[in-house]
Tab-separated table of C-alpha atoms and ligand atoms in Angstrom:
chain	number	residue	atom	x	y	z
L	15	MET	CA	89.709	129.815	13.791
L	16	ALA	CA	93.094	128.153	13.881
L	17	ARG	CA	95.187	128.748	16.905
L	18	SER	CA	98.267	127.225	18.401
L	19	THR	CA	98.038	124.868	21.335
L	20	ALA	CA	100.057	127.432	23.294
L	21	SER	CA	97.331	130.065	22.997
L	22	ALA	CA	94.755	127.401	23.764
L	23	SER	CA	95.986	126.920	27.252
L	24	GLY	CA	96.280	130.730	27.376
L	25	GLY	CA	96.014	133.096	30.217
L	26	LYS	CA	93.170	135.111	31.653
L	27	ASN	CA	92.522	137.055	28.461
L	28	ALA	CA	92.746	134.142	26.026
L	29	ALA	CA	89.733	133.852	23.725
L	30	PRO	CA	87.165	131.289	24.843
L	31	ARG	CA	87.390	127.872	23.255
L	32	ALA	CA	84.439	125.676	22.342
L	33	ALA	CA	84.517	122.515	24.421
L	34	ILE	CA	82.559	119.319	23.802
L	35	VAL	CA	81.276	118.628	27.293
L	36	ALA	CA	78.761	115.839	26.711
L	37	GLY	CA	76.831	114.117	23.971
L	38	LEU	CA	74.095	111.548	23.630
L	39	ARG	CA	72.154	109.968	20.814
L	40	THR	CA	69.075	107.860	20.367
L	41	PRO	CA	69.464	104.355	19.015
L	42	PHE	CA	69.754	104.643	15.227
L	43	VAL	CA	67.084	102.453	13.673
L	44	ARG	CA	66.139	101.566	10.124
L	45	ALA	CA	63.497	103.859	8.638
L	46	GLY	CA	60.070	102.288	8.894
L	47	SER	CA	61.000	100.241	11.965
L	48	GLU	CA	60.896	100.984	15.687
L	49	PHE	CA	60.507	104.791	15.522
L	50	ALA	CA	58.059	104.805	12.618
L	51	GLN	CA	55.192	106.082	14.792
L	52	LEU	CA	57.202	108.879	16.390
L	53	ASP	CA	57.311	112.502	15.370
L	54	VAL	CA	60.678	114.083	14.592
L	55	LEU	CA	60.316	116.547	17.462
L	56	GLU	CA	59.604	113.744	19.954
L	57	LEU	CA	62.836	112.030	18.956
L	58	ALA	CA	64.905	115.204	19.272
L	59	ARG	CA	63.216	116.018	22.572
L	60	ALA	CA	63.801	112.559	24.062
L	61	VAL	CA	67.560	112.680	23.607
L	62	THR	CA	67.969	116.332	24.542
L	63	VAL	CA	66.010	116.054	27.804
L	64	GLU	CA	67.975	112.940	28.753
L	65	LEU	CA	71.275	114.677	27.998
L	66	LEU	CA	70.399	117.699	30.151
L	67	GLN	CA	69.305	115.421	32.985
L	68	ARG	CA	72.431	113.265	32.864
L	69	LEU	CA	74.589	116.379	32.899
L	70	ALA	CA	72.442	117.907	35.672
L	71	LEU	CA	72.591	121.120	33.665
L	72	ASP	CA	70.320	123.928	34.804
L	73	PRO	CA	68.246	124.748	31.682
L	74	ARG	CA	68.739	128.449	32.431
L	75	GLU	CA	72.425	127.998	31.572
L	76	VAL	CA	71.624	127.186	27.923
L	77	ASP	CA	72.200	130.256	25.734
L	78	HIS	CA	71.296	128.875	22.318
L	79	VAL	CA	70.109	125.728	20.532
L	80	ILE	CA	71.131	124.824	16.965
L	81	TYR	CA	69.713	121.690	15.379
L	82	GLY	CA	70.222	120.064	11.989
L	83	ASN	CA	67.406	118.507	9.993
L	84	VAL	CA	67.210	117.720	6.282
L	85	THR	CA	63.800	116.345	5.296
L	86	ARG	CA	61.991	119.142	7.069
L	87	PRO	CA	58.402	118.517	8.118
L	88	VAL	CA	56.154	121.346	6.951
L	89	GLN	CA	54.598	121.845	10.393
L	90	TYR	CA	57.919	123.007	11.898
L	91	SER	CA	59.264	126.160	10.323
L	92	ASN	CA	62.010	126.172	12.971
L	93	LEU	CA	62.350	122.748	14.569
L	94	ALA	CA	65.141	123.879	16.930
L	95	ARG	CA	62.890	126.508	18.463
L	96	GLU	CA	60.123	123.928	18.940
L	97	LEU	CA	62.753	121.769	20.632
L	98	VAL	CA	63.457	124.590	23.110
L	99	LEU	CA	59.755	124.863	23.913
L	100	ALA	CA	59.229	121.083	24.088
L	101	THR	CA	62.195	120.439	26.395
L	102	GLY	CA	61.188	123.085	28.936
L	103	LEU	CA	64.214	125.288	28.300
L	104	PRO	CA	63.526	128.942	29.129
L	105	LYS	CA	61.227	130.441	26.504
L	106	SER	CA	63.805	133.198	26.022
L	107	THR	CA	66.339	130.718	24.522
L	108	PRO	CA	66.958	131.487	20.836
L	109	ALA	CA	67.257	128.568	18.467
L	110	ASP	CA	67.804	127.941	14.805
L	111	THR	CA	67.493	124.959	12.512
L	112	VAL	CA	70.279	124.389	10.007
L	113	THR	CA	70.465	122.211	6.946
L	114	LEU	CA	73.597	121.069	5.185
L	115	ALA	CA	72.373	117.666	4.038
L	116	CYS	CA	74.336	114.875	5.753
L	117	ALA	CA	76.655	117.431	7.388
L	118	SER	CA	73.815	119.416	8.999
L	119	ALA	CA	74.879	118.636	12.559
L	120	CYS	CA	78.495	119.552	11.682
L	121	GLN	CA	77.127	122.931	10.684
L	122	ALA	CA	75.214	123.115	13.989
L	123	ILE	CA	78.392	122.317	15.932
L	124	THR	CA	80.622	124.758	14.049
L	125	ASP	CA	77.960	127.487	14.352
L	126	ALA	CA	77.937	126.794	18.100
L	127	THR	CA	81.734	127.018	18.080
L	128	ASN	CA	81.557	130.444	16.443
L	129	LEU	CA	79.059	131.717	19.026
L	130	ILE	CA	81.245	130.498	21.873
L	131	GLU	CA	84.549	131.695	20.433
L	132	ARG	CA	83.131	135.182	19.843
L	133	GLY	CA	81.934	135.253	23.424
L	134	TYR	CA	78.292	135.486	22.324
L	135	ALA	CA	77.280	132.281	24.122
L	136	ASP	CA	78.674	130.133	26.908
L	137	VAL	CA	76.468	127.059	26.589
L	138	VAL	CA	75.005	125.792	23.307
L	139	ILE	CA	73.106	122.610	22.553
L	140	ALA	CA	73.926	121.509	19.009
L	141	GLY	CA	72.796	118.391	17.243
L	142	GLY	CA	70.414	117.055	14.672
L	143	VAL	CA	67.594	114.679	13.934
L	144	GLU	CA	66.127	112.808	10.992
L	145	MET	CA	62.961	110.769	10.656
L	146	LEU	CA	63.147	109.137	7.262
L	147	SER	CA	60.128	107.062	8.327
L	148	ASN	CA	57.988	110.166	8.098
L	149	VAL	CA	59.347	112.233	5.244
L	150	PRO	CA	57.111	115.144	4.333
L	151	ILE	CA	55.098	114.195	1.272
L	152	SER	CA	54.103	117.215	-0.770
L	153	LEU	CA	51.780	117.952	-3.655
L	154	SER	CA	52.724	118.457	-7.269
L	155	LEU	CA	53.126	122.123	-8.245
L	156	PRO	CA	49.994	122.197	-10.475
L	157	LEU	CA	47.874	120.656	-7.708
L	158	ALA	CA	49.294	122.977	-5.039
L	159	ARG	CA	48.634	126.035	-7.260
L	160	ALA	CA	45.105	124.839	-8.060
L	161	LEU	CA	44.289	124.318	-4.355
L	162	ILE	CA	45.625	127.755	-3.416
L	163	GLY	CA	43.588	129.241	-6.265
L	164	ALA	CA	40.502	127.372	-5.073
L	165	SER	CA	40.950	128.512	-1.479
L	166	GLN	CA	41.208	132.145	-2.629
L	167	ALA	CA	38.231	132.010	-5.012
L	168	LYS	CA	35.097	133.728	-3.720
L	169	SER	CA	32.450	131.569	-5.405
L	170	MET	CA	31.903	127.850	-5.891
L	171	GLY	CA	32.253	128.401	-9.641
L	172	GLY	CA	35.592	130.129	-9.104
L	173	LYS	CA	36.806	127.275	-6.925
L	174	LEU	CA	35.866	124.706	-9.553
L	175	HIS	CA	37.484	126.841	-12.235
L	176	SER	CA	40.796	126.767	-10.305
L	177	LEU	CA	40.775	122.975	-10.358
L	178	ARG	CA	40.169	122.757	-14.104
L	179	GLY	CA	43.044	121.505	-16.189
L	180	LEU	CA	44.501	119.211	-13.544
L	181	ALA	CA	45.777	115.945	-15.009
L	182	LEU	CA	45.635	112.609	-13.196
L	183	ALA	CA	49.442	112.677	-12.876
L	184	ASP	CA	49.205	115.983	-10.977
L	185	LEU	CA	47.410	114.168	-8.146
L	186	ARG	CA	50.427	111.967	-7.485
L	187	PRO	CA	52.156	112.870	-4.147
L	188	VAL	CA	55.777	114.018	-4.319
L	189	ALA	CA	58.274	112.503	-1.885
L	190	PRO	CA	61.668	114.146	-1.280
L	191	ALA	CA	64.287	112.420	-3.428
L	192	ILE	CA	67.796	111.504	-2.274
L	193	ALA	CA	68.915	112.969	-5.567
L	194	GLU	CA	70.803	116.023	-6.685
L	195	THR	CA	68.554	118.729	-8.074
L	196	SER	CA	71.234	119.910	-10.504
L	197	THR	CA	72.135	116.494	-11.957
L	198	GLY	CA	69.194	114.231	-11.126
L	199	LEU	CA	71.675	111.603	-9.874
L	200	THR	CA	70.915	109.874	-6.566
L	201	MET	CA	73.579	109.601	-3.893
L	202	GLY	CA	73.912	105.921	-4.716
L	203	GLN	CA	74.442	106.602	-8.417
L	204	SER	CA	77.055	109.196	-7.503
L	205	ALA	CA	78.831	106.696	-5.244
L	206	GLU	CA	78.758	104.232	-8.130
L	207	LEU	CA	80.335	106.850	-10.403
L	208	MET	CA	83.063	107.488	-7.820
L	209	ALA	CA	83.788	103.763	-7.514
L	210	LYS	CA	84.253	103.571	-11.283
L	211	LEU	CA	86.299	106.762	-11.678
L	212	ASN	CA	88.626	105.820	-8.822
L	213	GLY	CA	88.797	102.096	-9.553
L	214	ILE	CA	87.450	101.130	-6.119
L	215	LYS	CA	86.993	97.369	-6.154
L	216	ARG	CA	83.847	95.655	-4.969
L	217	GLU	CA	85.783	93.413	-2.563
L	218	ASP	CA	87.417	96.447	-0.931
L	219	GLN	CA	84.017	98.108	-0.486
L	220	ASP	CA	82.641	94.928	1.067
L	221	GLY	CA	85.711	94.595	3.277
L	222	TRP	CA	85.165	98.125	4.589
L	223	ALA	CA	81.475	97.402	5.224
L	224	LEU	CA	82.321	94.193	7.079
L	225	GLY	CA	84.767	96.105	9.306
L	226	SER	CA	82.084	98.689	10.055
L	227	HIS	CA	79.660	95.994	11.284
L	228	GLN	CA	82.338	94.140	13.244
L	229	LYS	CA	83.562	97.270	15.031
L	230	ALA	CA	80.008	98.418	15.809
L	231	ALA	CA	79.073	94.988	17.181
L	232	ALA	CA	82.220	94.942	19.349
L	233	ALA	CA	81.511	98.466	20.631
L	234	TRP	CA	78.023	97.407	21.769
L	235	GLU	CA	79.483	94.261	23.330
L	236	ASP	CA	82.076	96.078	25.421
L	237	GLY	CA	79.701	98.866	26.490
L	238	ARG	CA	81.310	101.724	24.541
L	239	LEU	CA	78.207	102.500	22.509
L	240	ALA	CA	75.831	101.993	25.422
L	241	GLU	CA	77.526	104.996	27.055
L	242	GLU	CA	76.512	107.306	24.245
L	243	VAL	CA	73.053	105.945	23.434
L	244	ALA	CA	69.951	106.811	25.496
L	245	PRO	CA	66.836	104.621	25.351
L	246	VAL	CA	63.777	106.086	23.665
L	247	TYR	CA	60.412	105.229	25.175
L	248	VAL	CA	57.800	104.784	22.488
L	249	THR	CA	54.500	105.357	24.229
L	250	ASN	CA	52.167	106.157	21.352
L	251	ASN	CA	52.252	102.701	19.793
L	252	GLY	CA	52.466	100.082	22.535
L	253	SER	CA	54.749	101.029	25.428
L	254	ARG	CA	58.285	99.873	24.835
L	255	ALA	CA	61.832	101.081	25.187
L	256	VAL	CA	64.060	101.130	22.148
L	257	THR	CA	67.541	100.668	23.514
L	258	ARG	CA	69.838	99.629	20.671
L	259	ASP	CA	70.738	100.327	17.072
L	260	ASN	CA	68.949	97.809	14.880
L	261	HIS	CA	70.933	97.761	11.641
L	262	ILE	CA	74.198	96.205	12.840
L	263	ARG	CA	74.649	92.775	11.255
L	264	ARG	CA	76.700	90.694	13.639
L	265	ASN	CA	76.644	87.696	11.342
L	266	THR	CA	77.514	89.271	8.063
L	267	SER	CA	80.577	88.041	6.201
L	268	LEU	CA	82.547	88.766	3.037
L	269	GLU	CA	80.744	85.864	1.359
L	270	LYS	CA	77.288	87.229	2.250
L	271	LEU	CA	78.280	90.728	1.166
L	272	ALA	CA	79.712	89.430	-2.109
L	273	ALA	CA	76.415	87.688	-2.885
L	274	LEU	CA	74.416	90.950	-2.873
L	275	LYS	CA	73.401	92.436	-6.192
L	276	PRO	CA	74.419	96.027	-7.065
L	277	VAL	CA	71.532	98.412	-6.473
L	278	PHE	CA	72.338	101.577	-8.397
L	279	ASP	CA	73.840	100.029	-11.556
L	280	ARG	CA	72.439	96.548	-11.757
L	281	HIS	CA	74.668	95.383	-14.624
L	282	TYR	CA	78.087	96.893	-14.055
L	283	GLY	CA	77.851	98.327	-10.541
L	284	SER	CA	79.566	97.518	-7.246
L	285	VAL	CA	77.508	99.545	-4.731
L	286	THR	CA	75.081	97.262	-2.861
L	287	ALA	CA	72.727	97.432	0.114
L	288	GLY	CA	75.598	95.880	2.087
L	289	ASN	CA	78.232	98.532	1.387
L	290	SER	CA	75.832	101.535	1.600
L	291	SER	CA	74.508	103.308	4.665
L	292	PRO	CA	70.808	102.540	5.248
L	293	LEU	CA	67.895	104.991	5.457
L	294	THR	CA	67.679	105.680	9.186
L	295	ASP	CA	65.766	107.427	11.980
L	296	GLY	CA	67.642	108.974	14.896
L	297	ALA	CA	68.751	112.060	16.797
L	298	ALA	CA	71.940	113.199	18.532
L	299	SER	CA	72.627	116.166	20.816
L	300	VAL	CA	75.909	117.626	22.028
L	301	VAL	CA	76.501	120.225	24.739
L	302	LEU	CA	79.227	122.707	23.866
L	303	MET	CA	80.493	125.219	26.415
L	304	SER	CA	83.185	127.817	26.598
L	305	ASP	CA	86.151	126.229	28.380
L	306	ARG	CA	85.748	128.775	31.177
L	307	LYS	CA	82.077	128.008	31.698
L	308	ALA	CA	82.780	124.270	31.800
L	309	LYS	CA	85.405	124.881	34.457
L	310	ALA	CA	83.085	127.137	36.442
L	311	LEU	CA	80.432	124.384	36.419
L	312	GLY	CA	82.995	121.754	37.443
L	313	LEU	CA	82.728	119.909	34.135
L	314	THR	CA	85.697	118.415	32.307
L	315	PRO	CA	85.656	119.009	28.553
L	316	LYS	CA	86.183	115.863	26.521
L	317	ALA	CA	87.784	117.871	23.718
L	318	VAL	CA	87.733	121.333	22.191
L	319	VAL	CA	87.151	122.331	18.583
L	320	ARG	CA	90.562	123.277	17.190
L	321	SER	CA	89.533	124.138	13.628
L	322	TYR	CA	87.050	123.290	10.937
L	323	ALA	CA	86.553	123.726	7.191
L	324	TYR	CA	83.961	123.222	4.489
L	325	HIS	CA	84.567	122.815	0.783
L	326	ALA	CA	82.186	122.168	-2.084
L	327	VAL	CA	82.765	120.454	-5.427
L	328	ASP	CA	80.756	120.350	-8.652
L	329	PRO	CA	77.917	117.855	-8.008
L	330	ALA	CA	78.260	116.640	-11.598
L	331	GLY	CA	81.714	115.267	-10.794
L	332	GLN	CA	82.608	113.222	-7.704
L	333	LEU	CA	79.701	114.330	-5.553
L	334	LEU	CA	80.895	112.913	-2.223
L	335	ILE	CA	84.604	113.793	-2.461
L	336	GLY	CA	84.268	117.129	-0.595
L	337	PRO	CA	86.084	115.849	2.547
L	338	ALA	CA	89.283	115.252	0.538
L	339	TYR	CA	89.394	119.049	0.126
L	340	ALA	CA	87.936	120.060	3.494
L	341	ILE	CA	90.310	117.861	5.530
L	342	PRO	CA	93.582	119.511	4.372
L	343	ARG	CA	91.974	122.935	4.743
L	344	ALA	CA	90.930	122.217	8.350
L	345	LEU	CA	94.390	120.789	9.094
L	346	ASP	CA	96.075	123.887	7.647
L	347	ARG	CA	93.862	126.097	9.785
L	348	ALA	CA	94.932	124.109	12.833
L	349	GLY	CA	98.594	124.168	11.816
L	350	LEU	CA	98.601	120.363	11.710
L	351	LYS	CA	99.516	117.520	9.348
L	352	LEU	CA	97.388	114.456	8.721
L	353	SER	CA	100.042	112.387	10.484
L	354	ASP	CA	99.346	114.371	13.694
L	355	ILE	CA	95.802	112.998	13.801
L	356	GLU	CA	95.412	109.980	16.062
L	357	LEU	CA	91.721	109.145	15.656
L	358	VAL	CA	89.213	109.776	12.877
L	359	GLU	CA	85.427	109.587	12.587
L	360	MET	CA	84.637	109.477	8.882
L	361	HIS	CA	81.002	109.352	7.843
L	362	GLU	CA	80.428	106.265	5.703
L	363	ALA	CA	77.719	107.248	3.221
L	364	PHE	CA	79.035	104.430	1.062
L	365	ALA	CA	82.224	102.371	1.339
L	366	ALA	CA	83.083	103.582	-2.183
L	367	GLN	CA	83.019	107.190	-0.953
L	368	VAL	CA	85.234	106.460	2.083
L	369	LEU	CA	87.774	104.574	-0.017
L	370	SER	CA	87.748	107.285	-2.696
L	371	THR	CA	88.439	109.953	-0.058
L	372	LEU	CA	91.318	107.952	1.446
L	373	GLN	CA	92.721	107.407	-2.041
L	374	LYS	CA	92.644	111.140	-2.839
L	375	LEU	CA	94.320	112.045	0.453
L	376	GLU	CA	97.166	109.670	-0.437
L	377	SER	CA	97.491	110.882	-4.016
L	378	LYS	CA	100.295	113.251	-4.983
L	379	ALA	CA	98.547	113.965	-8.295
L	380	PHE	CA	95.365	115.022	-6.431
L	381	ALA	CA	97.437	117.212	-4.099
L	382	THR	CA	99.269	118.987	-6.918
L	383	GLU	CA	96.401	119.249	-9.406
L	384	GLU	CA	93.494	119.930	-7.069
L	385	LEU	CA	94.958	121.383	-3.893
L	386	GLY	CA	98.018	123.212	-5.204
L	387	ARG	CA	100.240	121.360	-2.746
L	388	ALA	CA	103.610	119.807	-3.464
L	389	GLU	CA	102.964	116.630	-1.491
L	390	ALA	CA	100.055	114.286	-0.844
L	391	VAL	CA	97.938	115.150	2.209
L	392	GLY	CA	98.883	111.795	3.683
L	393	ARG	CA	97.811	108.278	4.508
L	394	LEU	CA	95.231	107.489	7.164
L	395	ASP	CA	95.673	104.120	8.801
L	396	PRO	CA	92.251	102.395	8.616
L	397	ALA	CA	92.853	101.157	12.185
L	398	ARG	CA	92.507	104.784	13.326
L	399	ILE	CA	89.178	105.308	11.572
L	400	ASN	CA	85.722	104.715	13.065
L	401	ALA	CA	86.671	102.814	16.216
L	402	SER	CA	83.024	101.966	16.983
L	403	GLY	CA	81.947	101.347	13.402
L	404	GLY	CA	80.509	103.898	11.016
L	405	SER	CA	77.333	104.878	9.244
L	406	ILE	CA	77.197	101.675	7.149
L	407	ALA	CA	76.609	99.613	10.296
L	408	LEU	CA	75.222	102.180	12.731
L	409	GLY	CA	72.935	103.929	10.265
L	410	HIS	CA	72.773	107.452	8.984
L	411	PRO	CA	69.958	109.791	10.072
L	412	PHE	CA	71.065	112.657	7.806
L	413	GLY	CA	70.522	115.530	10.244
L	414	ALA	CA	72.124	113.715	13.200
L	415	THR	CA	75.212	112.008	11.783
L	416	GLY	CA	77.617	114.943	12.218
L	417	ALA	CA	76.768	115.147	15.930
L	418	ARG	CA	77.158	111.384	16.290
L	419	CYS	CA	80.626	111.581	14.729
L	420	VAL	CA	81.774	114.512	16.916
L	421	MET	CA	80.406	112.916	20.083
L	422	THR	CA	81.873	109.477	19.364
L	423	LEU	CA	85.245	110.965	18.472
L	424	ALA	CA	85.335	113.038	21.666
L	425	HIS	CA	84.479	109.935	23.737
L	426	GLU	CA	87.075	107.806	21.967
L	427	MET	CA	89.773	110.483	22.328
L	428	GLU	CA	89.073	110.594	26.055
L	429	ARG	CA	89.128	106.809	26.290
L	430	GLN	CA	92.384	106.418	24.365
L	431	SER	CA	93.967	109.624	25.722
L	432	ALA	CA	94.387	110.759	22.125
L	433	GLN	CA	95.418	114.380	21.684
L	434	LEU	CA	94.052	115.123	18.213
L	435	GLY	CA	91.093	113.800	16.271
L	436	LEU	CA	89.313	114.511	13.009
L	437	VAL	CA	85.699	114.268	11.867
L	438	SER	CA	84.824	114.236	8.185
L	439	VAL	CA	81.397	114.171	6.594
L	440	CYS	CA	80.399	114.280	2.921
L	441	ALA	CA	77.086	115.819	1.969
L	442	ALA	CA	74.681	116.275	-0.903
L	443	GLY	CA	75.383	119.268	-3.089
L	444	GLY	CA	79.049	118.230	-3.186
L	445	VAL	CA	79.871	119.719	0.224
L	446	GLY	CA	82.518	118.228	2.501
L	447	ALA	CA	82.964	119.060	6.185
L	448	ALA	CA	85.982	118.508	8.428
L	449	ILE	CA	86.355	119.305	12.133
L	450	VAL	CA	89.571	118.947	14.139
L	451	LEU	CA	89.160	118.189	17.849
L	452	GLU	CA	91.863	118.552	20.454
L	453	ARG	CA	92.113	117.438	24.057
L	454	LEU	CA	93.292	120.094	26.472
N	513	LIG	C1	71.021	100.822	-0.650
N	513	LIG	C2	69.540	100.818	-0.312
N	513	LIG	C3	68.718	101.158	-1.565
N	513	LIG	C4	69.190	99.431	0.198
N	513	LIG	O1	67.889	99.440	0.659
N	513	LIG	P1	67.132	98.092	1.057
N	513	LIG	O2	66.879	97.274	-0.155
N	513	LIG	O3	65.971	98.486	1.908
N	513	LIG	O4	68.230	97.374	1.936
N	513	LIG	P2	68.131	96.118	2.871
N	513	LIG	O5	68.811	96.427	4.148
N	513	LIG	O6	66.715	95.614	2.948
N	513	LIG	O7	69.015	95.060	2.138
N	513	LIG	C5	68.630	94.415	0.937
N	513	LIG	C6	69.002	92.939	1.072
N	513	LIG	O8	70.403	92.855	1.276
N	513	LIG	C7	70.668	92.128	2.467
N	513	LIG	N1	71.833	92.721	3.125
N	513	LIG	C8	72.082	94.049	3.272
N	513	LIG	N2	73.245	94.207	3.922
N	513	LIG	C9	73.731	92.984	4.190
N	513	LIG	C10	74.889	92.509	4.832
N	513	LIG	N3	75.797	93.354	5.346
N	513	LIG	N4	75.080	91.191	4.921
N	513	LIG	C11	74.175	90.336	4.418
N	513	LIG	N5	73.040	90.721	3.791
N	513	LIG	C12	72.828	92.029	3.680
N	513	LIG	C13	69.422	92.286	3.289
N	513	LIG	O9	69.276	91.233	4.230
N	513	LIG	C14	68.345	92.261	2.269
N	513	LIG	O10	68.114	90.930	1.922
N	513	LIG	P3	66.615	90.423	1.586
N	513	LIG	O11	66.174	91.227	0.389
N	513	LIG	O12	66.815	88.978	1.325
N	513	LIG	O13	65.816	90.737	2.798
N	513	LIG	C15	69.200	101.891	0.778
N	513	LIG	O14	69.768	101.521	1.997
N	513	LIG	C16	69.715	103.249	0.384
N	513	LIG	O15	69.087	103.945	-0.415
N	513	LIG	N6	70.859	103.642	0.944
N	513	LIG	C17	71.532	104.873	0.570
N	513	LIG	C18	71.021	105.984	1.383
N	513	LIG	C19	71.628	107.270	0.927
N	513	LIG	O16	71.651	107.600	-0.240
N	513	LIG	N7	72.107	108.017	1.871
N	513	LIG	C20	72.711	109.270	1.584
N	513	LIG	C21	74.135	109.114	1.774
N	513	LIG	S1	74.947	110.607	1.364
């Protein structure tokens, strides 16, 4: 994966590099709000069609589609393939749906990178979608088994027999939980644990959250976010265009944030609705191409993928600390130091998780005890992180966030003529993802 910049610019026989050519997302809206009547496929389709049109990309050029999605609707066994069929891409285009919790779209993008770098694909659409408004509600196991038994029974008596023994509680629908299967802890409870273990103060969490809202509001004001957000036309529930993110709180303040009650530990906690990312609907798509293909089509890559890494930790410990391990690994693979990185997009699941990650990166004890390194990974200047705000203000549609981070970073690197950038995303299961981008 890692390669020197010298080989990157390489000659005729240099290996292809995976270039971020374009990206687009839907507005990110609070679950249960403006997209509540839409289907997950419609949302993914809307942004992908718009992206292809804006790029004037011949659909026949697309070799593969990889899409992330976490709360998978039962009717789509392979959402990415349905996306191919719904967007009018050639029916011969293979597609796969990936899930890595909040880092699902990172997985889609690094899978696309692998295809391109091996020379197996020249053009890949990678992204992700989440509709937390319409999470698949399933049946309890006893009820599901009884219904299957009933459907297989040959006689009415047999059918009734299958349903015997069901308790009232078995009829209760089961919604997917934002909780770890192995520990039973929700993401919020895990963030709370991290805040306590790392001594992350409430006022620092609120300060980070305030910055997220202020930067996001400014980025809408000056047109930066408008460039990467496509309107979604909701036609099945009163015709209207949804054009903007709807969670950004322009008028929030440290005082308002301080007044909010902790949600996940009501008595001793510090994680609130204000310093957490909200449940969100949204989709994001990115077009990756081999650098040669981009050149042949007359397109200028915004950035190329220089390296990436994943690392997982024990979910019973600091569940969302994975990026503190994945970041140094991705940097090592790129032959870089943290101080080489000019811009960062760090997914903000919770302010407590961001601040814990930054703390670990700065800690010599963490470096020696956990990473086997002599020195701390380094300090990241908060001014370099999340130029247009992060998931706390923008929202966090699980399957889409990784693509939003990669796309926003690539745009910002182009805008600021930054050479090197880093994306980091924490995910359920204790997984952390890190991707290093480089401008050619
Ligand atoms: C934290 C969480 C439970 C809050 O849900 P919620 O109660 O629907 O949140 P709301 O946005 O309605 O906020 C609750 C209250 O705080 C207020 N509030 C929230 N953020 C605020 C801010 N920045 N400034 C001022 N007030 C704020 C709201 O106005 C609301 O007030 P009200 O009750 O008077 O209307 C929910 O967002 C959640 O579960 N987030 C975590 C998601 C998650 O686990 N993701 C996975 C990450 S890995």
